[in-house]
Every structure is written in C-alpha cells, then in structure tokens.
Amino acid sequence: MKTRIYKHGMEGIGRSWTLWATERGLCRLSFGHEPEETALAWLGRHVPEGSIAVGPGPLAEWGACDRLADYFAGRPAAFGDLPLDLRGTAFQQSVWLALADIPYGEVRTYRELAESIGKPAALRAVGTANGRNPLPLLLPCHRVVGTNGTLTGYAGGLGLKQQLLQLEGIRNVREGGHERFAF
C-alpha cells in the first residue's frame, strides 16, 4: 500500500520552505538551499512506498503551517506537540528529539546536546546526526553552537543560522565559526 506524502510550500524570511508529511506526521522540511530533487531523493530512500499529494492535507489540521508563519513573523512558536514521522536511526532520532527540548530563544552546545542524550563522548556523532536533521526549525538544530560559543555548521549556511537565532532574539552567539561542524 502506498503512503501518501503531503507537500505544502510557504514563504518565510525571504525564502521558500516546503513541508512534507505522511498521515503519521511531519517527516521533512526543505528550504531554499535544497533543490526539490534532493528532497524527493530523500523521500524516495526513506518513504519508498510514497506518492506525493500537493496541498496541506493534515498539515493544516495539525496547525503546522500557522505555527511556522508565526515563527517567521518573529513570534515564539511551539512545535513540540506536532506529530512526527521521523525516518532515521535510533541514535539520530534521539538527537533530533533532544533538539526539541531546546527552548525558543536559547542555545545549547554540541557537548550539552551529547550529554542530554547520555552520550557525552559522542560529540562528532551528535554533530553528524544534527546535520542530518530532516525537520530544521521544528527540531531546532540552529540552536546548537560550538563549545566555544561560536556559530558552527548549518545545512543552510551560517548566515541563515545567524538570521534564525536573531529572529529568536539570540544575539550573544559569536561569529567566527565555520561552515563545517566544530565541536
């Protein structure tokens, strides 16, 4: 039986965003830096039995689009009760779910994130899992910074990461990080 994958696009902070969901929950959030072919290839690997349905479908019912619109407008938005259909290893999912515990307007270091999942020595693995987060913003990987307090690695680039942090009122993160992960 085919899984229906709902696709819904929206605009926010000067770029396009695309929400992808199955009936079980949100599975991916794509944004400007990623061509649609990349998202479709990811979906083909992780939801091979999927067929695309354009439109909000359950996304509107769950309130996902309205919450993202609030977030883009600079209003604190909570995403913790949205249903998720995470597709990744158990370790990746533990990292991604730990991201959801980082409050709006706050940051954590990779070290703190690793400690929060009970794997304090797994900094690089935590960083790699963080970089493969399929639901940025909803599972706020942009709120993770280097141990030295600088911006480090973000799939959308450090400029976007800094823009998102500033949108949340976070201005004390030092520049000088780099595009690759630094732990």
PDB file of C-alpha atoms in Angstrom:
ATOM      1  CA  MET A   1       0.000   0.000   0.000  1.00  0.00           C
ATOM      2  CA  LYS A   2       1.343   3.435  -0.942  1.00  0.00           C
ATOM      3  CA  THR A   3       1.959   6.058   1.723  1.00  0.00           C
ATOM      4  CA  ARG A   4       0.594   9.458   0.830  1.00  0.00           C
ATOM      5  CA  ILE A   5       3.179  12.221   1.253  1.00  0.00           C
ATOM      6  CA  TYR A   6       1.704  15.685   1.584  1.00  0.00           C
ATOM      7  CA  LYS A   7       3.701  18.583   0.184  1.00  0.00           C
ATOM      8  CA  HIS A   8       2.950  22.168   1.120  1.00  0.00           C
ATOM      9  CA  GLY A   9       5.058  25.206   0.273  1.00  0.00           C
ATOM     10  CA  MET A  10       5.214  28.545   2.039  1.00  0.00           C
ATOM     11  CA  GLU A  11       7.359  31.652   2.212  1.00  0.00           C
ATOM     12  CA  GLY A  12       9.182  32.969   5.244  1.00  0.00           C
ATOM     13  CA  ILE A  13      12.135  35.241   5.996  1.00  0.00           C
ATOM     14  CA  GLY A  14      12.845  35.752   2.331  1.00  0.00           C
ATOM     15  CA  ARG A  15      12.996  32.142   1.193  1.00  0.00           C
ATOM     16  CA  SER A  16      10.787  29.226   0.213  1.00  0.00           C
ATOM     17  CA  TRP A  17      10.069  26.386   2.626  1.00  0.00           C
ATOM     18  CA  THR A  18       8.359  23.086   1.858  1.00  0.00           C
ATOM     19  CA  LEU A  19       6.723  20.918   4.497  1.00  0.00           C
ATOM     20  CA  TRP A  20       6.458  17.192   3.794  1.00  0.00           C
ATOM     21  CA  ALA A  21       4.275  14.863   5.875  1.00  0.00           C
ATOM     22  CA  THR A  22       2.714  11.444   5.896  1.00  0.00           C
ATOM     23  CA  GLU A  23      -0.547  10.617   7.665  1.00  0.00           C
ATOM     24  CA  ARG A  24       1.609   9.767  10.726  1.00  0.00           C
ATOM     25  CA  GLY A  25       3.299  13.153  10.955  1.00  0.00           C
ATOM     26  CA  LEU A  26       5.805  15.636   9.585  1.00  0.00           C
ATOM     27  CA  CYS A  27       8.807  13.962   8.000  1.00  0.00           C
ATOM     28  CA  ARG A  28      10.820  16.724   6.301  1.00  0.00           C
ATOM     29  CA  LEU A  29      11.168  20.477   5.984  1.00  0.00           C
ATOM     30  CA  SER A  30      13.029  21.644   2.884  1.00  0.00           C
ATOM     31  CA  PHE A  31      14.199  25.176   2.327  1.00  0.00           C
ATOM     32  CA  GLY A  32      15.820  27.455  -0.216  1.00  0.00           C
ATOM     33  CA  HIS A  33      19.277  25.883  -0.331  1.00  0.00           C
ATOM     34  CA  GLU A  34      17.916  22.485  -1.299  1.00  0.00           C
ATOM     35  CA  PRO A  35      16.547  21.749  -4.772  1.00  0.00           C
ATOM     36  CA  GLU A  36      13.294  19.802  -4.812  1.00  0.00           C
ATOM     37  CA  GLU A  37      15.109  16.865  -6.425  1.00  0.00           C
ATOM     38  CA  THR A  38      17.166  16.473  -3.238  1.00  0.00           C
ATOM     39  CA  ALA A  39      14.049  16.310  -1.085  1.00  0.00           C
ATOM     40  CA  LEU A  40      12.420  13.853  -3.487  1.00  0.00           C
ATOM     41  CA  ALA A  41      15.530  11.650  -3.439  1.00  0.00           C
ATOM     42  CA  TRP A  42      15.479  11.689   0.393  1.00  0.00           C
ATOM     43  CA  LEU A  43      11.783  10.789   0.377  1.00  0.00           C
ATOM     44  CA  GLY A  44      12.462   8.015  -2.139  1.00  0.00           C
ATOM     45  CA  ARG A  45      15.032   6.490   0.232  1.00  0.00           C
ATOM     46  CA  HIS A  46      13.071   6.941   3.445  1.00  0.00           C
ATOM     47  CA  VAL A  47       9.474   6.572   2.239  1.00  0.00           C
ATOM     48  CA  PRO A  48       9.954   4.357  -0.825  1.00  0.00           C
ATOM     49  CA  GLU A  49       6.283   3.447  -0.963  1.00  0.00           C
ATOM     50  CA  GLY A  50       5.245   7.119  -1.038  1.00  0.00           C
ATOM     51  CA  SER A  51       3.173   9.066  -3.526  1.00  0.00           C
ATOM     52  CA  ILE A  52       3.095  12.868  -3.497  1.00  0.00           C
ATOM     53  CA  ALA A  53      -0.127  14.812  -2.864  1.00  0.00           C
ATOM     54  CA  VAL A  54       0.248  18.568  -3.268  1.00  0.00           C
ATOM     55  CA  GLY A  55      -1.589  20.603  -0.637  1.00  0.00           C
ATOM     56  CA  PRO A  56      -1.593  20.962   3.111  1.00  0.00           C
ATOM     57  CA  GLY A  57      -3.665  17.862   3.877  1.00  0.00           C
ATOM     58  CA  PRO A  58      -3.207  17.100   7.575  1.00  0.00           C
ATOM     59  CA  LEU A  59      -0.601  19.865   7.932  1.00  0.00           C
ATOM     60  CA  ALA A  60      -3.372  22.460   8.167  1.00  0.00           C
ATOM     61  CA  GLU A  61      -5.313  20.323  10.653  1.00  0.00           C
ATOM     62  CA  TRP A  62      -2.198  19.974  12.837  1.00  0.00           C
ATOM     63  CA  GLY A  63      -1.573  23.734  12.682  1.00  0.00           C
ATOM     64  CA  ALA A  64       1.953  23.292  11.313  1.00  0.00           C
ATOM     65  CA  CYS A  65       1.634  25.990   8.640  1.00  0.00           C
ATOM     66  CA  ASP A  66       0.181  28.570  11.035  1.00  0.00           C
ATOM     67  CA  ARG A  67       2.905  27.904  13.591  1.00  0.00           C
ATOM     68  CA  LEU A  68       5.645  28.295  11.003  1.00  0.00           C
ATOM     69  CA  ALA A  69       4.040  31.548   9.833  1.00  0.00           C
ATOM     70  CA  ASP A  70       4.079  32.773  13.452  1.00  0.00           C
ATOM     71  CA  TYR A  71       7.724  31.753  13.783  1.00  0.00           C
ATOM     72  CA  PHE A  72       8.688  33.613  10.604  1.00  0.00           C
ATOM     73  CA  ALA A  73       6.840  36.677  11.919  1.00  0.00           C
ATOM     74  CA  GLY A  74       9.121  36.640  14.985  1.00  0.00           C
ATOM     75  CA  ARG A  75       6.533  35.281  17.403  1.00  0.00           C
ATOM     76  CA  PRO A  76       7.548  32.369  19.637  1.00  0.00           C
ATOM     77  CA  ALA A  77       6.044  29.212  18.195  1.00  0.00           C
ATOM     78  CA  ALA A  78       5.855  25.814  19.859  1.00  0.00           C
ATOM     79  CA  PHE A  79       6.229  22.765  17.658  1.00  0.00           C
ATOM     80  CA  GLY A  80       6.545  20.099  20.387  1.00  0.00           C
ATOM     81  CA  ASP A  81       3.071  18.659  20.054  1.00  0.00           C
ATOM     82  CA  LEU A  82       3.105  18.281  16.273  1.00  0.00           C
ATOM     83  CA  PRO A  83       3.041  14.656  15.136  1.00  0.00           C
ATOM     84  CA  LEU A  84       6.330  13.493  13.659  1.00  0.00           C
ATOM     85  CA  ASP A  85       7.185  10.657  11.313  1.00  0.00           C
ATOM     86  CA  LEU A  86      10.948  10.572  11.847  1.00  0.00           C
ATOM     87  CA  ARG A  87      12.953   8.467   9.425  1.00  0.00           C
ATOM     88  CA  GLY A  88      16.446   7.781  10.734  1.00  0.00           C
ATOM     89  CA  THR A  89      18.440   5.534  13.033  1.00  0.00           C
ATOM     90  CA  ALA A  90      17.548   5.240  16.703  1.00  0.00           C
ATOM     91  CA  PHE A  91      20.610   7.347  17.568  1.00  0.00           C
ATOM     92  CA  GLN A  92      19.693  10.057  15.061  1.00  0.00           C
ATOM     93  CA  GLN A  93      16.155  10.166  16.377  1.00  0.00           C
ATOM     94  CA  SER A  94      17.404  10.515  19.964  1.00  0.00           C
ATOM     95  CA  VAL A  95      19.475  13.538  18.907  1.00  0.00           C
ATOM     96  CA  TRP A  96      16.628  15.053  16.903  1.00  0.00           C
ATOM     97  CA  LEU A  97      14.143  14.661  19.747  1.00  0.00           C
ATOM     98  CA  ALA A  98      16.636  16.214  22.172  1.00  0.00           C
ATOM     99  CA  LEU A  99      16.720  19.271  19.893  1.00  0.00           C
ATOM    100  CA  ALA A 100      13.012  19.753  20.605  1.00  0.00           C
ATOM    101  CA  ASP A 101      13.904  20.329  24.270  1.00  0.00           C
ATOM    102  CA  ILE A 102      15.964  23.447  23.482  1.00  0.00           C
ATOM    103  CA  PRO A 103      13.640  26.353  24.302  1.00  0.00           C
ATOM    104  CA  TYR A 104      12.889  29.158  21.878  1.00  0.00           C
ATOM    105  CA  GLY A 105      15.427  31.934  22.347  1.00  0.00           C
ATOM    106  CA  GLU A 106      18.129  29.724  23.892  1.00  0.00           C
ATOM    107  CA  VAL A 107      21.130  27.813  22.580  1.00  0.00           C
ATOM    108  CA  ARG A 108      22.963  24.672  23.639  1.00  0.00           C
ATOM    109  CA  THR A 109      26.413  23.441  22.737  1.00  0.00           C
ATOM    110  CA  TYR A 110      27.102  20.176  20.969  1.00  0.00           C
ATOM    111  CA  ARG A 111      28.607  18.982  24.263  1.00  0.00           C
ATOM    112  CA  GLU A 112      25.409  19.791  26.153  1.00  0.00           C
ATOM    113  CA  LEU A 113      23.342  18.067  23.471  1.00  0.00           C
ATOM    114  CA  ALA A 114      25.530  14.943  23.679  1.00  0.00           C
ATOM    115  CA  GLU A 115      25.227  14.944  27.470  1.00  0.00           C
ATOM    116  CA  SER A 116      21.450  15.353  27.277  1.00  0.00           C
ATOM    117  CA  ILE A 117      21.128  12.037  25.407  1.00  0.00           C
ATOM    118  CA  GLY A 118      23.527  10.248  27.746  1.00  0.00           C
ATOM    119  CA  LYS A 119      26.383  10.089  25.204  1.00  0.00           C
ATOM    120  CA  PRO A 120      28.875  12.715  26.425  1.00  0.00           C
ATOM    121  CA  ALA A 121      31.746  11.298  24.349  1.00  0.00           C
ATOM    122  CA  ALA A 122      29.736  11.214  21.103  1.00  0.00           C
ATOM    123  CA  LEU A 123      30.264  14.839  20.064  1.00  0.00           C
ATOM    124  CA  ARG A 124      31.064  14.101  16.431  1.00  0.00           C
ATOM    125  CA  ALA A 125      28.232  11.594  16.062  1.00  0.00           C
ATOM    126  CA  VAL A 126      25.832  14.080  17.645  1.00  0.00           C
ATOM    127  CA  GLY A 127      27.060  16.768  15.240  1.00  0.00           C
ATOM    128  CA  THR A 128      26.610  14.459  12.271  1.00  0.00           C
ATOM    129  CA  ALA A 129      23.083  13.499  13.368  1.00  0.00           C
ATOM    130  CA  ASN A 130      22.300  17.170  13.961  1.00  0.00           C
ATOM    131  CA  GLY A 131      23.429  17.928  10.408  1.00  0.00           C
ATOM    132  CA  ARG A 132      21.073  15.280   9.037  1.00  0.00           C
ATOM    133  CA  ASN A 133      18.038  16.650  10.877  1.00  0.00           C
ATOM    134  CA  PRO A 134      15.139  16.363   8.401  1.00  0.00           C
ATOM    135  CA  LEU A 135      12.987  18.897  10.273  1.00  0.00           C
ATOM    136  CA  PRO A 136      15.021  22.053  10.846  1.00  0.00           C
ATOM    137  CA  LEU A 137      13.183  24.778  12.780  1.00  0.00           C
ATOM    138  CA  LEU A 138      10.676  22.226  14.094  1.00  0.00           C
ATOM    139  CA  LEU A 139      13.542  20.303  15.699  1.00  0.00           C
ATOM    140  CA  PRO A 140      15.718  23.404  16.151  1.00  0.00           C
ATOM    141  CA  CYS A 141      19.220  22.343  15.137  1.00  0.00           C
ATOM    142  CA  HIS A 142      20.045  26.012  14.526  1.00  0.00           C
ATOM    143  CA  ARG A 143      20.052  26.463  18.325  1.00  0.00           C
ATOM    144  CA  VAL A 144      23.184  24.310  18.670  1.00  0.00           C
ATOM    145  CA  VAL A 145      26.524  26.135  18.744  1.00  0.00           C
ATOM    146  CA  GLY A 146      30.140  25.171  19.202  1.00  0.00           C
ATOM    147  CA  THR A 147      31.500  24.580  22.670  1.00  0.00           C
ATOM    148  CA  ASN A 148      33.415  27.840  22.338  1.00  0.00           C
ATOM    149  CA  GLY A 149      30.137  29.697  21.730  1.00  0.00           C
ATOM    150  CA  THR A 150      30.598  30.323  18.007  1.00  0.00           C
ATOM    151  CA  LEU A 151      28.358  29.555  15.076  1.00  0.00           C
ATOM    152  CA  THR A 152      29.205  26.201  13.567  1.00  0.00           C
ATOM    153  CA  GLY A 153      27.798  24.063  10.775  1.00  0.00           C
ATOM    154  CA  TYR A 154      24.341  24.557   9.356  1.00  0.00           C
ATOM    155  CA  ALA A 155      22.990  22.981   6.181  1.00  0.00           C
ATOM    156  CA  GLY A 156      21.501  26.291   5.078  1.00  0.00           C
ATOM    157  CA  GLY A 157      24.725  28.174   5.793  1.00  0.00           C
ATOM    158  CA  LEU A 158      25.886  30.177   8.771  1.00  0.00           C
ATOM    159  CA  GLY A 159      24.130  33.311   7.526  1.00  0.00           C
ATOM    160  CA  LEU A 160      20.742  31.599   7.787  1.00  0.00           C
ATOM    161  CA  LYS A 161      21.636  30.108  11.162  1.00  0.00           C
ATOM    162  CA  GLN A 162      22.513  33.555  12.478  1.00  0.00           C
ATOM    163  CA  GLN A 163      19.326  35.004  10.962  1.00  0.00           C
ATOM    164  CA  LEU A 164      17.203  32.374  12.725  1.00  0.00           C
ATOM    165  CA  LEU A 165      18.945  32.953  16.053  1.00  0.00           C
ATOM    166  CA  GLN A 166      18.464  36.708  15.722  1.00  0.00           C
ATOM    167  CA  LEU A 167      14.797  36.162  14.841  1.00  0.00           C
ATOM    168  CA  GLU A 168      14.524  34.454  18.236  1.00  0.00           C
ATOM    169  CA  GLY A 169      16.320  37.328  19.966  1.00  0.00           C
ATOM    170  CA  ILE A 170      19.608  35.463  20.389  1.00  0.00           C
ATOM    171  CA  ARG A 171      22.388  37.945  19.803  1.00  0.00           C
ATOM    172  CA  ASN A 172      25.184  36.676  22.036  1.00  0.00           C
ATOM    173  CA  VAL A 173      26.495  33.970  19.690  1.00  0.00           C
ATOM    174  CA  ARG A 174      29.911  34.867  18.384  1.00  0.00           C
ATOM    175  CA  GLU A 175      30.722  34.846  14.724  1.00  0.00           C
ATOM    176  CA  GLY A 176      33.926  33.259  13.617  1.00  0.00           C
ATOM    177  CA  GLY A 177      32.724  29.715  13.395  1.00  0.00           C
ATOM    178  CA  HIS A 178      32.885  27.868  10.138  1.00  0.00           C
ATOM    179  CA  GLU A 179      30.571  26.038   7.799  1.00  0.00           C
ATOM    180  CA  ARG A 180      31.795  22.625   8.907  1.00  0.00           C
ATOM    181  CA  PHE A 181      30.999  21.293  12.332  1.00  0.00           C
ATOM    182  CA  ALA A 182      33.323  22.350  15.126  1.00  0.00           C
ATOM    183  CA  PHE A 183      32.993  20.601  18.428  1.00  0.00           C
TER     184      PHE A 183
END
